[in-house]
Short mmCIF file of C-alpha atoms in Angstrom, two decimals:
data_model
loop_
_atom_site.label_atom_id
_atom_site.label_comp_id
_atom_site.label_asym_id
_atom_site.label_seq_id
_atom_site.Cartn_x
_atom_site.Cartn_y
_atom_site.Cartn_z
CA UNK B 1 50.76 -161.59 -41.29
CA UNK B 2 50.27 -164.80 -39.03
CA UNK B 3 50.31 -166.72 -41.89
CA UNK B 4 49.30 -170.15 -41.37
CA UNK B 5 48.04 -171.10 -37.81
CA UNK B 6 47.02 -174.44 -36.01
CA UNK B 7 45.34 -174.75 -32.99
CA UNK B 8 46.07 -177.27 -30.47
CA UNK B 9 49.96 -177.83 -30.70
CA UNK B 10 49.26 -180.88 -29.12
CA UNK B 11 46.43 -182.50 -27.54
CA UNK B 12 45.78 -185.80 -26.20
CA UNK B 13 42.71 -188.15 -26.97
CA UNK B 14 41.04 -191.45 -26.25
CA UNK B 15 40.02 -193.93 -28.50
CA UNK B 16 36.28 -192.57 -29.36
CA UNK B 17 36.50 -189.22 -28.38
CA UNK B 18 35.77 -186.47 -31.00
CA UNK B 19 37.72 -182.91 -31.87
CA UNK B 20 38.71 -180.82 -33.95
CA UNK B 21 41.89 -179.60 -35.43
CA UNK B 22 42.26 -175.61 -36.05
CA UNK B 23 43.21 -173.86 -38.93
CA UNK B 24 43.59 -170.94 -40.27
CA UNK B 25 45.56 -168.28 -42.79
CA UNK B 26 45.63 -164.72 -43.32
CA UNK B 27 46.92 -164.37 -46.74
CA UNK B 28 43.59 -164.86 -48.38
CA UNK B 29 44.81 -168.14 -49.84
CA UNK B 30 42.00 -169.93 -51.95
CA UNK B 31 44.10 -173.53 -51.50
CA UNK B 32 43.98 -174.82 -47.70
CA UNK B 33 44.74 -178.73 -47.44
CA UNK B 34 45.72 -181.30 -44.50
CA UNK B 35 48.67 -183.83 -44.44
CA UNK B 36 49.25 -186.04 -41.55
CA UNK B 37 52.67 -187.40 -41.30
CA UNK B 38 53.69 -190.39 -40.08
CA UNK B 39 57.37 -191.75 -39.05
CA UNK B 40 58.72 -192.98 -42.64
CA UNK B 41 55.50 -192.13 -44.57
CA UNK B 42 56.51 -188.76 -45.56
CA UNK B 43 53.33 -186.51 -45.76
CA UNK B 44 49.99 -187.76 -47.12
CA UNK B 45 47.13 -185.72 -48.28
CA UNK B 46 44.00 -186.59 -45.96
CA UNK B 47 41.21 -183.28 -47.29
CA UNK B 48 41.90 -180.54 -49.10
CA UNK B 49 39.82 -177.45 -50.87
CA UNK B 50 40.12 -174.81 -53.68
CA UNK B 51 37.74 -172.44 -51.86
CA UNK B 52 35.38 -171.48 -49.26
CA UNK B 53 32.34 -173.91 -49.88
CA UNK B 54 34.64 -176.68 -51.83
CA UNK B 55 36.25 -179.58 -50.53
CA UNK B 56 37.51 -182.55 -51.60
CA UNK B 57 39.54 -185.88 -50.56
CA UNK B 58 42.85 -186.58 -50.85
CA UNK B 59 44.89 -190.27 -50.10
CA UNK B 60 43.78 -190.56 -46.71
CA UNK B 61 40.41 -189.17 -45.88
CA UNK B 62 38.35 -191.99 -43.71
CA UNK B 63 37.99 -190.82 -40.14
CA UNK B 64 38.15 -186.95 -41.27
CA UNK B 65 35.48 -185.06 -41.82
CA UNK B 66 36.02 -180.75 -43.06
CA UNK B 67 34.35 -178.10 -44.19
CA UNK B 68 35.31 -174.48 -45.81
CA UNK B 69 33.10 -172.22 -44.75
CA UNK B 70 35.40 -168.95 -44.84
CA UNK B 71 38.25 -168.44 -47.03
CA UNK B 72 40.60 -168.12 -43.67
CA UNK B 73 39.39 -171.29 -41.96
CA UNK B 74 40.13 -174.94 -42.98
CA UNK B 75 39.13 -177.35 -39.73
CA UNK B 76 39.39 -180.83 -39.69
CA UNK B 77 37.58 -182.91 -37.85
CA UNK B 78 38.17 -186.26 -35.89
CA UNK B 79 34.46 -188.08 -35.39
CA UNK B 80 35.82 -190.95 -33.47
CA UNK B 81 39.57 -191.05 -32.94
CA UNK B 82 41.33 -194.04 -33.37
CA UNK B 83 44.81 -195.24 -32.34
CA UNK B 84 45.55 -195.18 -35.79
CA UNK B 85 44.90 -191.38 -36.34
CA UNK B 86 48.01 -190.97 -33.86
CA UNK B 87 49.98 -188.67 -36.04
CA UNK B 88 51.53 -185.08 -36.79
CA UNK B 89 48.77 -183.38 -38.59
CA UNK B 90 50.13 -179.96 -40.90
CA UNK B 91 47.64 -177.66 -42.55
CA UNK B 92 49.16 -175.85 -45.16
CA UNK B 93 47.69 -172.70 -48.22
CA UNK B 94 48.62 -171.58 -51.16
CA UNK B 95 47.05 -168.65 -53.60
CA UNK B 96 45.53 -170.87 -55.85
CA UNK B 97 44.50 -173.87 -57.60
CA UNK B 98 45.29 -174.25 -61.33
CA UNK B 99 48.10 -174.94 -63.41
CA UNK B 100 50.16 -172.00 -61.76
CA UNK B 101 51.29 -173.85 -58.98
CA UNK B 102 52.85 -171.68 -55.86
CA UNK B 103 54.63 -173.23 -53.30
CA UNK B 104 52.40 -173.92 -49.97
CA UNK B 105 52.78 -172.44 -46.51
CA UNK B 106 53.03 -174.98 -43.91
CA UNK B 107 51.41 -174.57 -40.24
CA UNK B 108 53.93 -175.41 -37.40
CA UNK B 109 51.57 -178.85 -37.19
CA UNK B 110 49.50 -180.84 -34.34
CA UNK B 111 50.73 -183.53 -33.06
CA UNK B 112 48.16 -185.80 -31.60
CA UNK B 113 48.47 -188.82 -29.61
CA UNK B 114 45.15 -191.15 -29.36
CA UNK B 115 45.22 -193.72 -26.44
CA UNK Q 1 49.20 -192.93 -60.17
CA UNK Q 2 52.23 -190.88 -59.15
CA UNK Q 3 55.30 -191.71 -56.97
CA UNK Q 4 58.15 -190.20 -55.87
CA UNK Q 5 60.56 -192.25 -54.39
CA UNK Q 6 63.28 -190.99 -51.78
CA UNK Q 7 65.31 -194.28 -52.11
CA UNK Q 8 68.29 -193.06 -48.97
CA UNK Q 9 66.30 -193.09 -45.37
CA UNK Q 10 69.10 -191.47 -43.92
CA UNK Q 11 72.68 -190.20 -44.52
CA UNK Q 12 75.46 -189.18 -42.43
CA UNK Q 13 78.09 -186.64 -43.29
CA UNK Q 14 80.62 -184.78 -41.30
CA UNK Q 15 80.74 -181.03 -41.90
CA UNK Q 16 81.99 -179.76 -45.16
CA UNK Q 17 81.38 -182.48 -46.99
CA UNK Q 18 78.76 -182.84 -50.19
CA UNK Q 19 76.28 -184.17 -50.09
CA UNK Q 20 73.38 -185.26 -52.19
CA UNK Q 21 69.85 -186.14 -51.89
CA UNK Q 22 68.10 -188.28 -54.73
CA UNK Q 23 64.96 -187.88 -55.82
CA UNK Q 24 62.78 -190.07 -58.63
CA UNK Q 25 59.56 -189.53 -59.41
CA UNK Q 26 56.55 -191.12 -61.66
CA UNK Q 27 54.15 -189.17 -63.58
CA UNK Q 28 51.97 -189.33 -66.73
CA UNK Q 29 51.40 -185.74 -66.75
CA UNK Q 30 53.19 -183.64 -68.84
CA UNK Q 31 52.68 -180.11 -66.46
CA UNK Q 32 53.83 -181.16 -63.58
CA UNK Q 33 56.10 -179.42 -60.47
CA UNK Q 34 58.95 -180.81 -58.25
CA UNK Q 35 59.34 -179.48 -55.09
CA UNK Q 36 61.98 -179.41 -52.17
CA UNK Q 37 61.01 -179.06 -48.68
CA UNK Q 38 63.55 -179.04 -45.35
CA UNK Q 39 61.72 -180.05 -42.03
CA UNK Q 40 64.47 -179.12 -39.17
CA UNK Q 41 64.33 -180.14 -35.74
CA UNK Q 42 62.24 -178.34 -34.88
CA UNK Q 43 59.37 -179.36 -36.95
CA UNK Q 44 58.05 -176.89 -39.51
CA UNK Q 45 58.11 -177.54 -43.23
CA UNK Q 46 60.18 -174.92 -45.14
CA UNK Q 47 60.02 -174.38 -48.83
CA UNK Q 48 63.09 -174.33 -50.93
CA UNK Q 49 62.21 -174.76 -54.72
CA UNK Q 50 59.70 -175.41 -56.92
CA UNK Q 51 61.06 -176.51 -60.63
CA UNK Q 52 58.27 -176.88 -63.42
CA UNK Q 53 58.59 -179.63 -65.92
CA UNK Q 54 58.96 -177.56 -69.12
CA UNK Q 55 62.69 -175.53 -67.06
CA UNK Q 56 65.52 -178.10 -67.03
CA UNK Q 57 67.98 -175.53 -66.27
CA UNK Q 58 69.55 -176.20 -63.24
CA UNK Q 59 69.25 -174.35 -60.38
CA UNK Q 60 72.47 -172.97 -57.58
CA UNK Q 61 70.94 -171.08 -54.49
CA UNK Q 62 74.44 -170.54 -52.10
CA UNK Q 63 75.31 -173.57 -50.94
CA UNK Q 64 72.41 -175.23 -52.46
CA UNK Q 65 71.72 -176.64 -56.44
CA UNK Q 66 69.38 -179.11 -58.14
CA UNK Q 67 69.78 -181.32 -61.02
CA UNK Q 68 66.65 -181.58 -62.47
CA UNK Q 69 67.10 -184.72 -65.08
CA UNK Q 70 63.23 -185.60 -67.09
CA UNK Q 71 64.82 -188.40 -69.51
CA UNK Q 72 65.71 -189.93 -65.64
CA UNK Q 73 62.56 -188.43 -63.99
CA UNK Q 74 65.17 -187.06 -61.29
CA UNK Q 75 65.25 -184.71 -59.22
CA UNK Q 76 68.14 -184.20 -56.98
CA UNK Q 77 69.43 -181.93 -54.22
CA UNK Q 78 73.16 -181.35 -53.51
CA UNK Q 79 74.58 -179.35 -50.47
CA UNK Q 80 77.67 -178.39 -51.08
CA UNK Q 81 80.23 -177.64 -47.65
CA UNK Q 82 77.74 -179.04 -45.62
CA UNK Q 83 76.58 -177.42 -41.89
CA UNK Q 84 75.56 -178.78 -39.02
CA UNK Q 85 72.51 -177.04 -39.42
CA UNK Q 86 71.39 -178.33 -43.11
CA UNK Q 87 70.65 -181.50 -40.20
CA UNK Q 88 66.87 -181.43 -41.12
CA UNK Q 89 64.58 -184.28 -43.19
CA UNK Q 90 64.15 -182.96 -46.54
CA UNK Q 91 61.16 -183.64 -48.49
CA UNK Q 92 60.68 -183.96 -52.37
CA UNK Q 93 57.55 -183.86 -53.71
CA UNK Q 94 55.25 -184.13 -56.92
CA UNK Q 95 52.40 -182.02 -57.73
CA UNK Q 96 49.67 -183.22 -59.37
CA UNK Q 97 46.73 -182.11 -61.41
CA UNK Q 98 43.05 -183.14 -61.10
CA UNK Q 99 40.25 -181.21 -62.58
CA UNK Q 100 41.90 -178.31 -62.23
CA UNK Q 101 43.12 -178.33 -58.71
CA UNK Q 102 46.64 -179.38 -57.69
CA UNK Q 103 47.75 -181.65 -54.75
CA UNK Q 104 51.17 -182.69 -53.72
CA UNK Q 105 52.44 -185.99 -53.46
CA UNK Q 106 55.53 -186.21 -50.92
CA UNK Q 107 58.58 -188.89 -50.72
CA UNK Q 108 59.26 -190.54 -47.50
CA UNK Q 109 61.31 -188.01 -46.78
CA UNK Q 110 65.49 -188.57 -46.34
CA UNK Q 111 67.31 -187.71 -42.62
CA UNK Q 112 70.54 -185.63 -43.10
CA UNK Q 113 72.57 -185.69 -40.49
CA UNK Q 114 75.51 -183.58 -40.73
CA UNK Q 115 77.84 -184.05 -37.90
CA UNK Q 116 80.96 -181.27 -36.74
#
C-alpha cells in the first residue's frame, strides 16, 4: 500500500493563479480531509468528506473549493491563490466516520508558496 | 466550540531527561477522543495514541505514557530518558462529532528540542 499520497511536494504560485492540490489513498478509506498548517497555528481543518459524492467544510474553507468523486481521490482546489493561502497543506484518511473514531493517515504534505 | 490548548511553544531538554508535554482541552461532548501526534523534522505527521473519553486508564508505550485526567480535561504526554530524536513538534488534538461525522481539532502544537 501507498497509503496516502500528495501531489506536488511543492509548487510555487502567483497571486491569481489557479491549481490544484493531489490526493489520494489506497486503503479504501471512506474519511479523506485537508488541514493546512501554518507556523504556530497547529493544523486547521479547511474541507473534508465521509464519502465519494459528500463533502463538507471545516474551520477554514474560503478560497478552497473539492470534490469526492472516487473513494481514492480527495483534490483540493485553489480558484485564485492568495498570499494568504501560503501554507503546508496535509491530506489525511481514515476508515470511517462515526462514533468509532480511527486514527488518520497523514500525506507527507504540500507546501505552497503564493507570491 | 472546542479548544485544545498546548500552553508550552517550546521546551528544551538535554538527553535523558523527562520531559512532559501538557495538553487541555474544551468540550461539551461527552464521546469524545484525544489524540497525540509527533511531526519530526522531516515533516510527516505520525500517530501515537488515541484515548477515548469513557478509558482513564493510563497509558505506558516504552519510553512513552499519558495521563489522561477528565475532572482537569488533561491530557498529557511524558517522555521519559529523553533522545535526541523524540526532537519533533508534537500535536494534541480533539475529535469532534457533527452529524455523525468526526473532525479533529489540533493544538498549536509544542517544539521539543532534546539536545545531547
Amino acid at each position: 500500500n501507498a497509503g496516502v499520497t500528495q501531489t506536488p511536494k511543492f509548487q510555487v504560485l502567483k497571486t491569481g493563479q489557479s491549481m490544484t492540490l493531489q490526493c489520494a489513498q489506497d486503503m479504501n478509506h471512506e474519511y479523506m480531509s485537508w488541514y493546512r498548517q501554518d507556523p504556530g497555528m497547529g493544523l486547521r481543518l479547511i474541507h473534508y468528506s465521509v464519502g465519494a459524492g459528500i463533502t463538507d467544510q471545516g474551520e477554514v474553507p474560503n478560497g478552497y473549493n473539492v470534490s469526492r468523486s472516487t473513494t481514492e481521490d480527495f483534490p483540493l482546489r485553489l480558484l485564485s491563490a492568495a498570499p494568504s493561502q501560503t501554507s503546508v497543506y496535509f491530506c489525511a484518511s481514515s476508515y470511517s466516520p462515526g462514533l468509532i473514531y480511527n486514527e488518520q493517515f497523514f500525506g507527507p504534505g504540500t507546501r505552497l508558496t503564493v507570491l | 466550540a472546542q479548544k485544545v490548548t498546548q500552553a508550552q511553544t517550546e521546551i528544551s531538554v538535554v538527553e535523558k531527561e523527562d520531559v512532559t508535554l501538557d495538553c487541555v482541552y474544551e468540550t461539551r461532548d461527552t464521546t469524545y477522543y484525544l489524540f497525540w501526534y509527533k511531526q519530526p523534522p522531516s515533516g510527516e505527521l505520525v500517530f501515537l495514541i488515541r484515548r477515548n473519553s469513557f478509558d482513564e486508564q493510563n497509558e505506558i508505550s516504552g519510553r512513552y505514557s499519558w495521563n489522561f485526567q477528565k475532572s482537569t480535561s488533561s491530557f498529557n504526554f511524558t517522555i521519559t530518558a529523553s533522545q535526541v530524536v523524540d526532537s519533533a513538534v508534537y500535536f494534541c488534538a480533539l475529535s469532534e462529532v457533527q452529524d455523525g461525522s468526526e473532525k479533529l481539532v489540533f493544538g498549536k502544537g509544542t517544539k521539543l528540542t532534546v539536545n545531547p
